[in-house]
Structures are given as structure tokens and as C-alpha cells.
Tab-separated table of C-alpha atoms in Angstrom:
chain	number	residue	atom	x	y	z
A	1	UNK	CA	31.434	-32.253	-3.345
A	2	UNK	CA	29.326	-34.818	-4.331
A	3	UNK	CA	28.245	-37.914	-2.140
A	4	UNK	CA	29.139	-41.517	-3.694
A	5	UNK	CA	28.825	-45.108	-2.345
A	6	UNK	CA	32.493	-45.161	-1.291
A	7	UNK	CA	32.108	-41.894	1.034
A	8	UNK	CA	30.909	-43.638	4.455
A	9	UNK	CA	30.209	-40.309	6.413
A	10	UNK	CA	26.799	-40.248	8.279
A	11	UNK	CA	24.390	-38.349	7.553
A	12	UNK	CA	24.125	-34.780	9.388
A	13	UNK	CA	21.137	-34.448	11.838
A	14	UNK	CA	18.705	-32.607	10.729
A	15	UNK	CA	15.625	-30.327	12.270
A	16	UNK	CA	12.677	-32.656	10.589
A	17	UNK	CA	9.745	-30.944	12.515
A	18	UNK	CA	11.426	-27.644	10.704
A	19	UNK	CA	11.889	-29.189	7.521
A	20	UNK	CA	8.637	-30.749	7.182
A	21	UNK	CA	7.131	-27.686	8.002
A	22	UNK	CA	8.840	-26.153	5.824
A	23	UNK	CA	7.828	-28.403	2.825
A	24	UNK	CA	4.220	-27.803	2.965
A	25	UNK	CA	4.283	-24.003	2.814
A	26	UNK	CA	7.189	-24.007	-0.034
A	27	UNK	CA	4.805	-27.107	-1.666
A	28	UNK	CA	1.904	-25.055	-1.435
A	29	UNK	CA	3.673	-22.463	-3.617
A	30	UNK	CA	4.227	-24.713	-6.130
A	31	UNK	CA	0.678	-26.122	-6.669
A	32	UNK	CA	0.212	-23.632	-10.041
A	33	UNK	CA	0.646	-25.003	-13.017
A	34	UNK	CA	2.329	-22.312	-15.020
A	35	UNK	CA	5.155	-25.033	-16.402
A	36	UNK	CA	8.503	-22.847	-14.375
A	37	UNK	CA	9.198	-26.084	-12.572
A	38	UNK	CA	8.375	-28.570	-16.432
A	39	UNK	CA	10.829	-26.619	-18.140
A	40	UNK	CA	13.440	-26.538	-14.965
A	41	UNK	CA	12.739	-30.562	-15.476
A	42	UNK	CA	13.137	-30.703	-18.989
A	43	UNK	CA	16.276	-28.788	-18.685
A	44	UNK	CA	18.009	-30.490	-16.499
A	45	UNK	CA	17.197	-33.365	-18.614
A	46	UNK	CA	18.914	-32.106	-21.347
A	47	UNK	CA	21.829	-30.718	-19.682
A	48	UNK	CA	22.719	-34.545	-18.192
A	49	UNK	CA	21.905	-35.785	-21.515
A	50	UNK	CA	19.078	-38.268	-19.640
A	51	UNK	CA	15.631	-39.430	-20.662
A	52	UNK	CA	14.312	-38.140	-17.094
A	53	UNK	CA	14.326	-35.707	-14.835
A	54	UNK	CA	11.875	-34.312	-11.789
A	55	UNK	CA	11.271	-31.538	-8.995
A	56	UNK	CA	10.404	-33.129	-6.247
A	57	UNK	CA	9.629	-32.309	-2.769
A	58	UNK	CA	10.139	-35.221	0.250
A	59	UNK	CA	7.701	-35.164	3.173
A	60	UNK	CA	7.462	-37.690	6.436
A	61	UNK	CA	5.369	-40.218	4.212
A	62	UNK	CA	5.403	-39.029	0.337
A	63	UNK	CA	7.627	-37.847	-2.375
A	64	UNK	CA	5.607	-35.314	-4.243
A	65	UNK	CA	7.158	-35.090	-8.129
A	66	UNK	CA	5.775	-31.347	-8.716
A	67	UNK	CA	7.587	-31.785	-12.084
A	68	UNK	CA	8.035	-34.623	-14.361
A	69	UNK	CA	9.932	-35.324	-17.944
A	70	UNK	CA	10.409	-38.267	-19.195
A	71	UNK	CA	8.226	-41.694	-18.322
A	72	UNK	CA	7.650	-41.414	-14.460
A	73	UNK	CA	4.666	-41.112	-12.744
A	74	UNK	CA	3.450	-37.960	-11.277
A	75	UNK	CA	1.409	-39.947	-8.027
A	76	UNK	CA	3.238	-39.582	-4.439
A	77	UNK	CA	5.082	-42.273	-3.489
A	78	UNK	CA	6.179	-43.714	0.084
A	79	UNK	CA	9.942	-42.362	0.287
A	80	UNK	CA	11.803	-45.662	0.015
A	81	UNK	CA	15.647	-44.743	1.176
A	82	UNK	CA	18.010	-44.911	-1.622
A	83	UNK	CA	17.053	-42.152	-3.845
A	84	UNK	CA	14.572	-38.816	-3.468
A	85	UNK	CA	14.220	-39.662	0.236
A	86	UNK	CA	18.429	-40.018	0.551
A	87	UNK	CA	19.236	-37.111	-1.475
A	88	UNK	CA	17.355	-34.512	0.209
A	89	UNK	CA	19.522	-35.236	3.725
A	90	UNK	CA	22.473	-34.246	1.666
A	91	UNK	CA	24.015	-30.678	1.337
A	92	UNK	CA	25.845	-31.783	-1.993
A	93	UNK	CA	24.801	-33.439	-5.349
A	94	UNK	CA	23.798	-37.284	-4.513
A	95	UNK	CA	24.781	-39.348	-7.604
A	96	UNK	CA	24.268	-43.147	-8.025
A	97	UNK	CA	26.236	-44.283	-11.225
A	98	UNK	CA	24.952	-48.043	-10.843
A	99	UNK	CA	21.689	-48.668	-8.731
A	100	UNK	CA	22.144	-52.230	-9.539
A	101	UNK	CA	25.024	-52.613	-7.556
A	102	UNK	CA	24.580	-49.718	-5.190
A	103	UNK	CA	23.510	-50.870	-1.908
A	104	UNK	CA	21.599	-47.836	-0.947
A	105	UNK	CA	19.403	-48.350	-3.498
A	106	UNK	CA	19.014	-52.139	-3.023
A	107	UNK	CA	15.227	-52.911	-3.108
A	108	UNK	CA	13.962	-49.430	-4.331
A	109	UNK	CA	10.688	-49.739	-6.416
A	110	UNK	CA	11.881	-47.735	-9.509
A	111	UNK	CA	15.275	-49.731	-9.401
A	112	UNK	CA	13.714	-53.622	-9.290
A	113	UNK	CA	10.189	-52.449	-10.767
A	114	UNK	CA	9.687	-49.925	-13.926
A	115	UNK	CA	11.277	-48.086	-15.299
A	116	UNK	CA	14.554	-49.930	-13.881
A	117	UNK	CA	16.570	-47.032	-12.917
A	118	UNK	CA	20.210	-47.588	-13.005
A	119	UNK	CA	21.446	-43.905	-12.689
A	120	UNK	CA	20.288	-40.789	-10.142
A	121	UNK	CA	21.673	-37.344	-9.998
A	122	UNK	CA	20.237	-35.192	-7.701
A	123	UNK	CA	20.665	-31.768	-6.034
A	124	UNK	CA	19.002	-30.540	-2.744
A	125	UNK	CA	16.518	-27.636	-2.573
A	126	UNK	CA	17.492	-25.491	-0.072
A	127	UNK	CA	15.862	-22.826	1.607
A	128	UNK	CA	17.747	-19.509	2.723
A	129	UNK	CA	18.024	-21.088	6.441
A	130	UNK	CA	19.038	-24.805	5.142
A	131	UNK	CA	16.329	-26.631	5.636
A	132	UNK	CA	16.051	-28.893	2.560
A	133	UNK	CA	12.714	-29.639	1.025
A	134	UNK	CA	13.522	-32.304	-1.796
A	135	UNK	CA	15.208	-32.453	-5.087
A	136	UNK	CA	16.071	-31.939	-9.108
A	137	UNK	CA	17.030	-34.638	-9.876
A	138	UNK	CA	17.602	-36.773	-13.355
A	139	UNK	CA	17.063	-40.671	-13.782
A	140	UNK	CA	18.368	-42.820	-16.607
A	141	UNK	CA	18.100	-46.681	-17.331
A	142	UNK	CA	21.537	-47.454	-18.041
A	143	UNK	CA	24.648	-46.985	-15.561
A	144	UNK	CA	26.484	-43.305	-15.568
A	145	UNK	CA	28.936	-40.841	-14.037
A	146	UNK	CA	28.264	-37.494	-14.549
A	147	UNK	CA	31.047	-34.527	-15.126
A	148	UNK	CA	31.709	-31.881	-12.429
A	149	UNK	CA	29.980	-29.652	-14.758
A	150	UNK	CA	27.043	-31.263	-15.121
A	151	UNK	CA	26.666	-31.614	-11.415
A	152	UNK	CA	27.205	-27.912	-11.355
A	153	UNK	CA	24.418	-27.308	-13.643
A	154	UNK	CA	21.888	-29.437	-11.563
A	155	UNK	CA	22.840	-27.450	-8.311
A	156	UNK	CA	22.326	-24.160	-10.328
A	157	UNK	CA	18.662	-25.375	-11.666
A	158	UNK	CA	17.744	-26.478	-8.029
A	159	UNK	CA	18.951	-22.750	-7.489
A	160	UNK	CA	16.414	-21.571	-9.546
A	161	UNK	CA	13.387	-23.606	-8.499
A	162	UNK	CA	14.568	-22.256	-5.113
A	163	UNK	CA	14.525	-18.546	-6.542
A	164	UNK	CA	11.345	-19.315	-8.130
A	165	UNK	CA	9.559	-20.072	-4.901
A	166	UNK	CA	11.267	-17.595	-2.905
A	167	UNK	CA	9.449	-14.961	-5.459
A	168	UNK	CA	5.997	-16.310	-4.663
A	169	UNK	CA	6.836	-16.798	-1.668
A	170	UNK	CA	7.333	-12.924	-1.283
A	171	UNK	CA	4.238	-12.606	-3.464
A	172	UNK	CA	2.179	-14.248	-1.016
A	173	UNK	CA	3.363	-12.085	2.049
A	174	UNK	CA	2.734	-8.822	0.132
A	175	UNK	CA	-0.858	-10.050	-0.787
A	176	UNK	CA	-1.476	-11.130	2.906
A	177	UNK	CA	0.374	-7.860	4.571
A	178	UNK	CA	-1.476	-5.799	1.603
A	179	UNK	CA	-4.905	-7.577	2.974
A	180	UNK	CA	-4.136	-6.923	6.358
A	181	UNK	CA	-3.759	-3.355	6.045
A	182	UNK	CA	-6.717	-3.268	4.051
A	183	UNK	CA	-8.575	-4.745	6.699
A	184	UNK	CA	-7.208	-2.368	9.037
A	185	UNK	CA	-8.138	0.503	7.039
A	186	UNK	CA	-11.342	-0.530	6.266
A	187	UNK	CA	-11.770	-1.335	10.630
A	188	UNK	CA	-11.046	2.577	10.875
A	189	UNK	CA	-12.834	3.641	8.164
A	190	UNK	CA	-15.823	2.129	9.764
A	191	UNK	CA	-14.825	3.700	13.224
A	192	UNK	CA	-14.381	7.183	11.990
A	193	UNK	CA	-17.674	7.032	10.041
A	194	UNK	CA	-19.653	6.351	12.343
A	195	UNK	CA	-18.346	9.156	14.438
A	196	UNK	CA	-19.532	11.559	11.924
A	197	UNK	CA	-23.080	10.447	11.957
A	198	UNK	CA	-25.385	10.204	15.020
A	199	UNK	CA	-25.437	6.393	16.190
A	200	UNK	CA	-29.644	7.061	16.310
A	201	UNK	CA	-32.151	9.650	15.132
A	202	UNK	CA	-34.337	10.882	17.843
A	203	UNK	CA	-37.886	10.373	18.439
A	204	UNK	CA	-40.023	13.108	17.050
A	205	UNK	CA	-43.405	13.058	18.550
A	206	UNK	CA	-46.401	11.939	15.971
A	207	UNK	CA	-43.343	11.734	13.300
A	208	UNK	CA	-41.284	8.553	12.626
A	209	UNK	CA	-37.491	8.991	11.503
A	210	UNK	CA	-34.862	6.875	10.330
A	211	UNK	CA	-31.798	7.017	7.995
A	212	UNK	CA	-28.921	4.136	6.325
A	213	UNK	CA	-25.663	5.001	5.500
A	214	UNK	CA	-24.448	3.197	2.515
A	215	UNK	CA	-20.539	3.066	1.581
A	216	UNK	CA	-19.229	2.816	-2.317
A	217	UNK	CA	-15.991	1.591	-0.510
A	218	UNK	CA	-15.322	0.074	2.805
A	219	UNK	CA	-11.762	1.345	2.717
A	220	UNK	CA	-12.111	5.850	2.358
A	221	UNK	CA	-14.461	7.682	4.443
A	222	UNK	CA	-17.019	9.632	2.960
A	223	UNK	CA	-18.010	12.823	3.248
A	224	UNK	CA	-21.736	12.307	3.199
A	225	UNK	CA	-23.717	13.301	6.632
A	226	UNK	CA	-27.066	13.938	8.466
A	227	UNK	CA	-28.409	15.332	11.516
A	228	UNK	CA	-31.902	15.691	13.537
A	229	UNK	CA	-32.597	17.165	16.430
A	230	UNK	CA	-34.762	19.256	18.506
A	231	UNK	CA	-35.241	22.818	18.689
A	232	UNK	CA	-35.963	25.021	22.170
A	233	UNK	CA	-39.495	25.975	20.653
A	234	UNK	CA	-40.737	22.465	20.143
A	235	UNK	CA	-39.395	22.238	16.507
A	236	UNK	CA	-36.819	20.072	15.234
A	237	UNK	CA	-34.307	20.573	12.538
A	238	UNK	CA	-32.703	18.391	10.020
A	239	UNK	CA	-30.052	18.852	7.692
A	240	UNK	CA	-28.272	16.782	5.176
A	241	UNK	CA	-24.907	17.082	2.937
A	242	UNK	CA	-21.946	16.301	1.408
A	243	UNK	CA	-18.821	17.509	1.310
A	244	UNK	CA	-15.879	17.440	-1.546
A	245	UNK	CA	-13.611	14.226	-1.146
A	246	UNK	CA	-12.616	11.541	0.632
A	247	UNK	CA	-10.513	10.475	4.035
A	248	UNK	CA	-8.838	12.526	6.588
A	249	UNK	CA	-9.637	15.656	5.043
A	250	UNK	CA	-13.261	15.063	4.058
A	251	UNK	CA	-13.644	13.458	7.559
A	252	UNK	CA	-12.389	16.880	9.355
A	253	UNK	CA	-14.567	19.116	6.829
A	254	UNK	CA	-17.787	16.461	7.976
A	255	UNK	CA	-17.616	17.070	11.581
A	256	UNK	CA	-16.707	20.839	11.185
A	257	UNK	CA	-19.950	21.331	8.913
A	258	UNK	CA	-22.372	18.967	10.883
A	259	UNK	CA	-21.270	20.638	14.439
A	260	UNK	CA	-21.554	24.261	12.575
A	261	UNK	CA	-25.515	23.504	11.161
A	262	UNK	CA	-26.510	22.420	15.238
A	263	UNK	CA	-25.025	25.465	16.229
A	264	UNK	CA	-25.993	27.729	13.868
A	265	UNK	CA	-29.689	26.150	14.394
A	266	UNK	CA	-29.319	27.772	17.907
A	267	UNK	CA	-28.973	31.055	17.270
A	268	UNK	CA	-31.008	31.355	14.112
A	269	UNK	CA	-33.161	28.529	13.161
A	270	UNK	CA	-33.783	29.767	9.909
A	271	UNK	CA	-32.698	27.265	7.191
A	272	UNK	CA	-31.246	29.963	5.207
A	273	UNK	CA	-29.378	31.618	7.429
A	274	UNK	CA	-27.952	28.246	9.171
A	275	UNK	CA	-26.418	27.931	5.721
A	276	UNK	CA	-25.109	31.282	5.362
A	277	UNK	CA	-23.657	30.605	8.884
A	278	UNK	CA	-21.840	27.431	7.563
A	279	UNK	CA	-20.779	29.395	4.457
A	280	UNK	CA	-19.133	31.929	6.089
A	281	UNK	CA	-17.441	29.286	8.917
A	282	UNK	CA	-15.774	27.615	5.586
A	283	UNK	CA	-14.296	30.532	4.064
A	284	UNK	CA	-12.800	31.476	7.518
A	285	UNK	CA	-11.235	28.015	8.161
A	286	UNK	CA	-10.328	27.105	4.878
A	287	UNK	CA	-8.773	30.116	2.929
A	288	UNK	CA	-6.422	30.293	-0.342
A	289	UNK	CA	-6.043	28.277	-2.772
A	290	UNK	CA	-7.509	25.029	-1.363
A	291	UNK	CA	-10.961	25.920	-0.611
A	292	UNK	CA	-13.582	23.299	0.564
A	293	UNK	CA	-17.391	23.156	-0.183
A	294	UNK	CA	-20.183	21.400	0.602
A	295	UNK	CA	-23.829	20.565	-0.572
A	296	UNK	CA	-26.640	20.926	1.984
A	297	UNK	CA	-30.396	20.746	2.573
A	298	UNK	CA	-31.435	22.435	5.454
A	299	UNK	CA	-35.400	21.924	7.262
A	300	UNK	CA	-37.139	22.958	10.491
A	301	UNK	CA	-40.526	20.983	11.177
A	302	UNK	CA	-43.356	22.623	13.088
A	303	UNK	CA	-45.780	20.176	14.170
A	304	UNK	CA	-49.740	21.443	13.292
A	305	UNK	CA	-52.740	20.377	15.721
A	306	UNK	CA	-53.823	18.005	12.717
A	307	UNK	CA	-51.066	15.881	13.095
A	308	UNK	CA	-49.461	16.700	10.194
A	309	UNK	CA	-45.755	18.871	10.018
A	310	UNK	CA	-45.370	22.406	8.177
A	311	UNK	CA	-41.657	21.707	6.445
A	312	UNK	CA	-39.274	24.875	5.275
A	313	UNK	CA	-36.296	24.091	3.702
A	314	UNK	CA	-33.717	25.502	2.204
A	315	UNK	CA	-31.023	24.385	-0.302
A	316	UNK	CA	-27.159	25.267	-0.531
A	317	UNK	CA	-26.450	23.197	-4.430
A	318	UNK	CA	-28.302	19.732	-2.719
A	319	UNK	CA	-30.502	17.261	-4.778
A	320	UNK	CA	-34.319	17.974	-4.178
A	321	UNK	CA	-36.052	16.065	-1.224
A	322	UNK	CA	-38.692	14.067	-2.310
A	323	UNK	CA	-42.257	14.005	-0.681
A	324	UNK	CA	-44.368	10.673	-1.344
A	325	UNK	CA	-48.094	11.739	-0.882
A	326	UNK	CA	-50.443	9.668	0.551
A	327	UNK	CA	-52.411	9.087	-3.000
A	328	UNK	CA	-48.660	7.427	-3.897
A	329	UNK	CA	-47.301	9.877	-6.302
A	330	UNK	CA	-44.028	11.341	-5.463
A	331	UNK	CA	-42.724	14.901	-6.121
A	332	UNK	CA	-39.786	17.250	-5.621
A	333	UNK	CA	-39.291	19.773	-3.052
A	334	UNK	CA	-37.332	21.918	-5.168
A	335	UNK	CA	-34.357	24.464	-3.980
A	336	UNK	CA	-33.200	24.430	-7.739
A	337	UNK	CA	-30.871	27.530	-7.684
A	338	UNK	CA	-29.312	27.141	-4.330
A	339	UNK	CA	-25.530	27.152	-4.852
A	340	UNK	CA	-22.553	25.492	-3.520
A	341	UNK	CA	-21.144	26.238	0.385
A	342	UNK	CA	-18.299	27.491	0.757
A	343	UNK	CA	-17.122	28.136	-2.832
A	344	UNK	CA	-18.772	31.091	-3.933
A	345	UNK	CA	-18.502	34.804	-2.770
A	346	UNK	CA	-21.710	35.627	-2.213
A	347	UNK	CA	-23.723	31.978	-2.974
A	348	UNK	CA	-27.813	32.401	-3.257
A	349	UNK	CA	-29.726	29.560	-0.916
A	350	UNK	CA	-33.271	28.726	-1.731
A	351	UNK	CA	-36.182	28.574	0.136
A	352	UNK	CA	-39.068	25.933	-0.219
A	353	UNK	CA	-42.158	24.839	1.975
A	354	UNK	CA	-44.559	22.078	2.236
A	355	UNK	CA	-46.846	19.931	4.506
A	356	UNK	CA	-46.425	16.583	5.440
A	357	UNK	CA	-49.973	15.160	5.844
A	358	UNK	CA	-50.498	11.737	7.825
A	359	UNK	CA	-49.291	8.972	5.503
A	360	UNK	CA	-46.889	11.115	3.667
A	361	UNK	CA	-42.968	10.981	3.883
A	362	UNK	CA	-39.709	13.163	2.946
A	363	UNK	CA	-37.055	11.379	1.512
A	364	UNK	CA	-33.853	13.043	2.033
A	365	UNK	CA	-30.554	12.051	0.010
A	366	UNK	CA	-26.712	12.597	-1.618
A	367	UNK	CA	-25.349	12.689	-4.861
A	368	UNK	CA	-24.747	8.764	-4.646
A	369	UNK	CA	-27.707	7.831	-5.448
A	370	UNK	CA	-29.155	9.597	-8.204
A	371	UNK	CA	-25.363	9.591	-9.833
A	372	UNK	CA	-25.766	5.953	-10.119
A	373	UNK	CA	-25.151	4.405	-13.637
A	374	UNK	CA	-27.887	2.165	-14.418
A	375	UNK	CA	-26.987	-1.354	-16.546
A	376	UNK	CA	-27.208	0.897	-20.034
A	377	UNK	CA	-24.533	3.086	-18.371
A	378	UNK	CA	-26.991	6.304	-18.006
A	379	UNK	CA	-26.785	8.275	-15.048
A	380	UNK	CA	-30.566	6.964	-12.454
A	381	UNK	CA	-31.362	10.747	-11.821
A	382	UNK	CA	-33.916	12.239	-10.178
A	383	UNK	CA	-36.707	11.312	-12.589
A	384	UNK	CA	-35.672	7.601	-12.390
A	385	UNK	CA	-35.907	7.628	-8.835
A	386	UNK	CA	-39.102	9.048	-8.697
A	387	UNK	CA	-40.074	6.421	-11.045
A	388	UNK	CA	-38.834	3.574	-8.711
A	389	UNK	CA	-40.358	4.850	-5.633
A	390	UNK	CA	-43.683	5.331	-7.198
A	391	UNK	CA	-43.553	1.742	-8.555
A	392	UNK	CA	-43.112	0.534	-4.620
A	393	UNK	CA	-45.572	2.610	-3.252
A	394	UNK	CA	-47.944	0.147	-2.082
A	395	UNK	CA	-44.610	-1.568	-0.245
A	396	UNK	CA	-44.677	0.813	1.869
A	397	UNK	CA	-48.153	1.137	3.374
A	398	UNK	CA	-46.972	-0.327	6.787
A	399	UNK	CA	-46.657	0.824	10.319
A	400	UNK	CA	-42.628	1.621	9.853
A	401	UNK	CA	-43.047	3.807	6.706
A	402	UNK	CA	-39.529	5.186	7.339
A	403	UNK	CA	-38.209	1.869	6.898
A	404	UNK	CA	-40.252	0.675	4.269
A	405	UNK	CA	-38.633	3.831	2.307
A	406	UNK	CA	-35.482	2.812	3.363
A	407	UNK	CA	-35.636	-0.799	2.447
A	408	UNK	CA	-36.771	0.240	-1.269
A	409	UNK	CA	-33.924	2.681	-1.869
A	410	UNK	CA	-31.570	0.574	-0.075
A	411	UNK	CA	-33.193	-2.395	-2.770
A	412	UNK	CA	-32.518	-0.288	-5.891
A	413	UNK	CA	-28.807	0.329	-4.526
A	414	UNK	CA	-28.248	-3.570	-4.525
A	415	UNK	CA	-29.632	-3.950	-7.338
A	416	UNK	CA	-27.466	-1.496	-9.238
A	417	UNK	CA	-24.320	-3.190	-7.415
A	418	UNK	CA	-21.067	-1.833	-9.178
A	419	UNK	CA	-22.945	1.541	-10.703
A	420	UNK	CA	-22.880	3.255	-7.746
A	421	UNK	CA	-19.696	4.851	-7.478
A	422	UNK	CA	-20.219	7.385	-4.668
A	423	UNK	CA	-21.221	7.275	-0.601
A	424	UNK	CA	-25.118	7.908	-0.300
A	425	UNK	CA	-26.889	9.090	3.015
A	426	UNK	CA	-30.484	8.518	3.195
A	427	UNK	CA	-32.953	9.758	5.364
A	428	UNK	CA	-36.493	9.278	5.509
A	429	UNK	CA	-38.982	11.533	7.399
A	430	UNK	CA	-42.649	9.725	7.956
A	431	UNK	CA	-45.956	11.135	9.628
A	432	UNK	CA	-48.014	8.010	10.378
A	433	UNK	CA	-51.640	7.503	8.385
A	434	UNK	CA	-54.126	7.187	11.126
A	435	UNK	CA	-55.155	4.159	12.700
A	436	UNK	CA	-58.033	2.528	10.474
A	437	UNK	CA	-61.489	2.813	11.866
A	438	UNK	CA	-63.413	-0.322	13.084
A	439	UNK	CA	-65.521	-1.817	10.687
A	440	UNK	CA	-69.017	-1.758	11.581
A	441	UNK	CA	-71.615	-4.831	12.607
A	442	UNK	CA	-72.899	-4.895	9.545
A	443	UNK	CA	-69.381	-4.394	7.525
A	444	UNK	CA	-68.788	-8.110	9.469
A	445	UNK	CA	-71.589	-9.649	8.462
């Protein structure tokens, strides 16, 4: 059916609140320029065999031509009754053969003014609960009366600039629902996390501890953990790993291995056999074809009357843990040759010891860091992180050494950005340099 100036029936009430609403989130969908709605335009042009054509959507003060051929302007315009702002209260095709003699369209700008429009053919677009949010429509100069056919063909193209937002329409709900559950997943990520690692470290008499957590991606949980805590003979132990993959199952394998080392430490403090306790605790839980693994570093401290700590470790397939002296150099504590947990039938752990003087510290670490790819693409390694922490040596001559540590690793992880691929857990173990002696009378003179 199509609405002419001899068919007197009013105009059917319509929700505007709904409708208006409903044209700024369609509108908004329609803001890229990719040319859909230009060659919907241009088409419809062609099809009524007129010089122009627009999409157009109608709001409470402005008619918004989202598409334009022919020579019309593409500003908003007030929406003077007669044409755009009639047409989209109609269900059907609105056609004016004669504006000049039409009296809906007496006094309409682009009827008295340029370009002197004597015909308009429009159809309604309509969204999938009827709410109508403006128009195709064509224009010409001189008087016409278009075929059934051709009115046809307009209602199909307003069709299609319909379909068109409908699909990003959809887009935009998957990308939003798709961010939401991101979100969500990276809120219990988070949560999980940090029930896998102890919210603080404990305070170790004449030692200062601290450790940073930092995530490749916000959305898995890693597998990546640490521990320190006190022994019943005034010692403390400390342990660091990481186990195979990522999520659920890397989650469960984290808390079984961390709760394993504290109470294997119970029984036998010794940092070998706390990892030949966890080895054998793997194999029994997870047997057959799916077997899980971890890498470990193992360490009991004994404080020494000097103030310094006596530190054994031992190593189950872990990077080295690094010791910065107090003349600034930096060197491995190597367990080179201890082998993966869990994996092997009958894995070899190695031993190490050392001494942490006043004004030295351990730096304990995963796989994260030193697998980082550097700008060039090469792997950071252990050499090249021995290289940075040397070079920020005097950084850290402070009274939080731990954190100064921290704070320069955590610095060369920024810095590397998008090359680091992988959780990392850092821990740094620091025995304070003693206070600095009062200068003498005649050192102030």
C-alpha cells in the first residue's frame, strides 16, 4: 500500500520515547564509513530512474542523511513535516508525485528553496519490533508516479539497510558479551592466583624478604609459585617453581606442589629430600599417560652470629638463583643437573651452598623471565640478566634492598613489554649492610 495525498487516514500513534531511542543506537551503527549505505543510495537511485536518493534517519529535532547521491546536502536538518519527517510515521511507501501542489509538502525548504523537489519516494526503516527510525528515500526535480515495482524495490533496499544494521548490531553485542566474559575471567583469574601465593612473606629476623608476581596474561592462571616460612629449629625455608600449563589444571597442580614442599619441610627439611618428597607425591596423583611436572628450587637459611645466613639449596630442573655481592657483581648459585619433578623415574636433584653476607641478596625466579625475547628477538637468558642487574647495582644500595631488586627486574620486564610471553615469580632475599658508622669530629670539620 502506498500513502498518497487523496488517502485522508491519520496517522497511527506511535511510541516516540521508543523510537527515538531507538534511532540513536541503530544511528550509532551507522557512523562507519565503509560506503554499504552510498551504494544502497545510489541504487535506489537507479532503480527509480532519479537524480537522488538518501538513507536517512529522523530524530525529535534533525534528519540525519547517513547516505547521500545526487546534489543534497549531507548537514542535519530541522524535520520540516512533509517529507523525511512524514514518511517515517508511515508503515508503507510515502510517495509525493507533485510537491508543488501537494499540501503536505507546502512550505518545505527543499520544495520552495534548492534543489526544488517536486517528487519523493520513500520507504520506512523498520526495526524487528516496528519502531521506525527514518527512510530510503529518492528525490527528483520534476513531477512523478512511480510503478508498484519500483516501490517494491525501495521497500526491499530499506530491507537491506535494516539487515545491514541488524548485523552490526549483533556484532556489537558479541564484542560487548565477548568483553564481559573476558572481564569476568580475568576477575577470577586474579582471585584464584592469588590463592596460590601467600598474600605476604614473613618477617625473617636480620633478613628482609619480598616477592612480585607478574602475569603474561590477565585472563589464564599461571602455574608459577613461591613460599617462605619458618622452620621449628629457628630456620626458614623457601622454595620456588613452576609447573607445566595453564588454568584449572595448572592451578590444582600449584596448590598440590606448594602445600606438598611445607609439608615435606616438616618432616625432613632437607632441600633434597623435600623434592624427592614432591616427586614421588606427583607420580602417585598423577599416573598414565598424562603426567605433570614441575621445576623447583628448594633453600633452608640458618642464620650465623655475624649476621649473615648460611643458604643450601637444591634444584629439581629450576633456573639458577642469583646472589648480588656486596662489591656489586652478581653470580649464579648453580643446581645445573637437577632434573625435572615429576617426569622422570628416578630424577637427580642438586645440591648447592653459599653465604649471604650483610649487603648481599638472592634473587629467586621462573622461566618468564630469562625466556624473554629481547627487541632483536633473542632469548634475555641468564647471562643478560646478570648483565642488567649488575648495571643497577648502585640502585639498589638503599634500606629496602629487596625492593630495590624488585623494582629493577620488575623495570626490565616493562621495558621488554610484548617479549615476555610467560608468568614470572620473583623473589628477592636481602641481609641488610650495617648501619654506617658516625663520622668523626674531625671527618665534620
Amino acid at each position: 500500500m502506498t500513502t498518497t495525498p487523496s488517502e485522508v487516514a491519520p496517522t497511527r500513534r506511535v511510541d516516540e520515547e521508543a523510537r527515538l531511542a531507538a534511532v540513536h543506537r541503530y544511528r550509532a551503527l551507522a557512523a562507519p564509513r565503509d560506503g554499504t549505505f552510498d551504494r544502497i543510495a545510489s541504487l535506489a537511485a537507479r532503480v527509480l530512474d532519479a537524480p537522488m536518493a538518501t538513507v536517512t534517519f529522523v530524530g525529535s529535532d534533525r534528519v540525519w542523511s547517513e547516505a547521500v547521491h545526487g546534489p543534497l546536502g549531507t548537514a542535519p536538518a530541522a524535520p520540516v513535516p512533509g517529507l523525511c519527517a512524514s514518511a517515517v510515521l508511515q508503515d508503507e511507501p510515502y510517495v509525493v508525485t507533485d510537491a508543488q501542489s501537494d499540501p503536505r509538502t507546502q512550505g518545505h525548504p527543499l520544495v520552495e528553496g534548492e534543489p526544488g523537489v517536486r517528487f519523493y519516494a520513500a520507504a520506512p526503516l523498520v526495526t524487528p519490533d516496528g519502531l521506525r527510525l527514518g527512510t530510503v528515500d529518492v528525490l527528483d526535480t520534476v513531477p512523478r508516479r512511480p510503478t508498484g515495482a519500483q516501490l517494491d524495490s525501495l521497500r526491499d533496499l530499506a530491507a537491506l539497510v535494516m539487515d545491514e544494521l541488524g548485523l552490526r548490531l549483533s556484532a556489537v553485542r558479541t564484542i560487548a558479551a565477548e568483553r564481559e566474559r573476558r572481564t569476568e575471567a580475568e576477575r577470577l583469574a586474579r582471585a584464584l592466583q592469588r590463592t596460590l601465593l601467600p598474600p605476604t612473606l614473613p618477617q625473617v629476623p636480620g633478613l628482609r624478604a619480598a616477592a612480585a608476581y607478574h602475569t603474561a596474561s590477565p585472563y589464564e592462571v599461571g602455574g608459577d609459585f613461591y613460599d617462605l616460612f619458618p622452620l621449628d629449629d629457628g630456620r626458614w625455608a623457601f622454595f620456588m617453581g613452576d609447573v607445566c600449563g595453564k588454568g584449572a589444571d595448572a592451578a590444582a597442580l600449584t596448590s598440590l606442589t606448594r602445600y606438598t614442599l611445607r609439608a615435606a619441610a616438616i618432616y625432613d627439611p632437607d632441600p633434597c629430600a623435600a623434592l624427592a618428597n614432591l616427586d614421588l607425591v606427583l607420580k602417585g596423583e598423577y599416573q598414565g599417560s598424562d603426567p605433570r611436572y614441575c621445576t623447583a628450587v628448594f633453600g633452608v637459611l640458618q642464620p650465623v652470629a655475624d649476621g649473615s645466613f648460611t643458604v643450601t639449596l637444591a634444584g629439581g630442573g629450576h633456573p639458577p638463583a642469583l646472589a648480588l655481592r656486596a662489591d656489586g657483581t652478581v653470580r649464579p648459585i648453580s643446581t645445573m643437573g637437577g632434573q625435572l619433578i615429576g617426569m622422570l623415574p628416578a630424577p637427580r636433584f642438586v645440591r648447592a651452598t653459599t653465604t649471604l653476607s650483610p649487603g648481599e641478596s638472592l634473587l629467586l625466579y621462573t622461566d618468564g623471565l630469562t625466556e624473554a625475547r629481547l627487541p632483536d628477538g633473542s632469548l634475555l637468558g641468564e647471562d643478560g640478566l646478570a648483565r642488567h642487574l649488575t648495571a643497577g647495582a648502585a640502585a639498589r644500595a638503599t634500606t629496602e634492598p629487596e625492593r630495590a631488586l624488585l623494582g629493577c627486574v620488575q623495570a626490565l620486564l616493562d621495558d621488554l613489554g610484548e617479549g615476555v610471553s610467560d608468568d614470572t615469580a620473583l623473589m628477592a632475599l636481602s641481609v641488610p649492610a650495617p648501619p654506617a658508622p658516625p663520622a668523626s669530629p674531625e671527618e665534620n670539620r
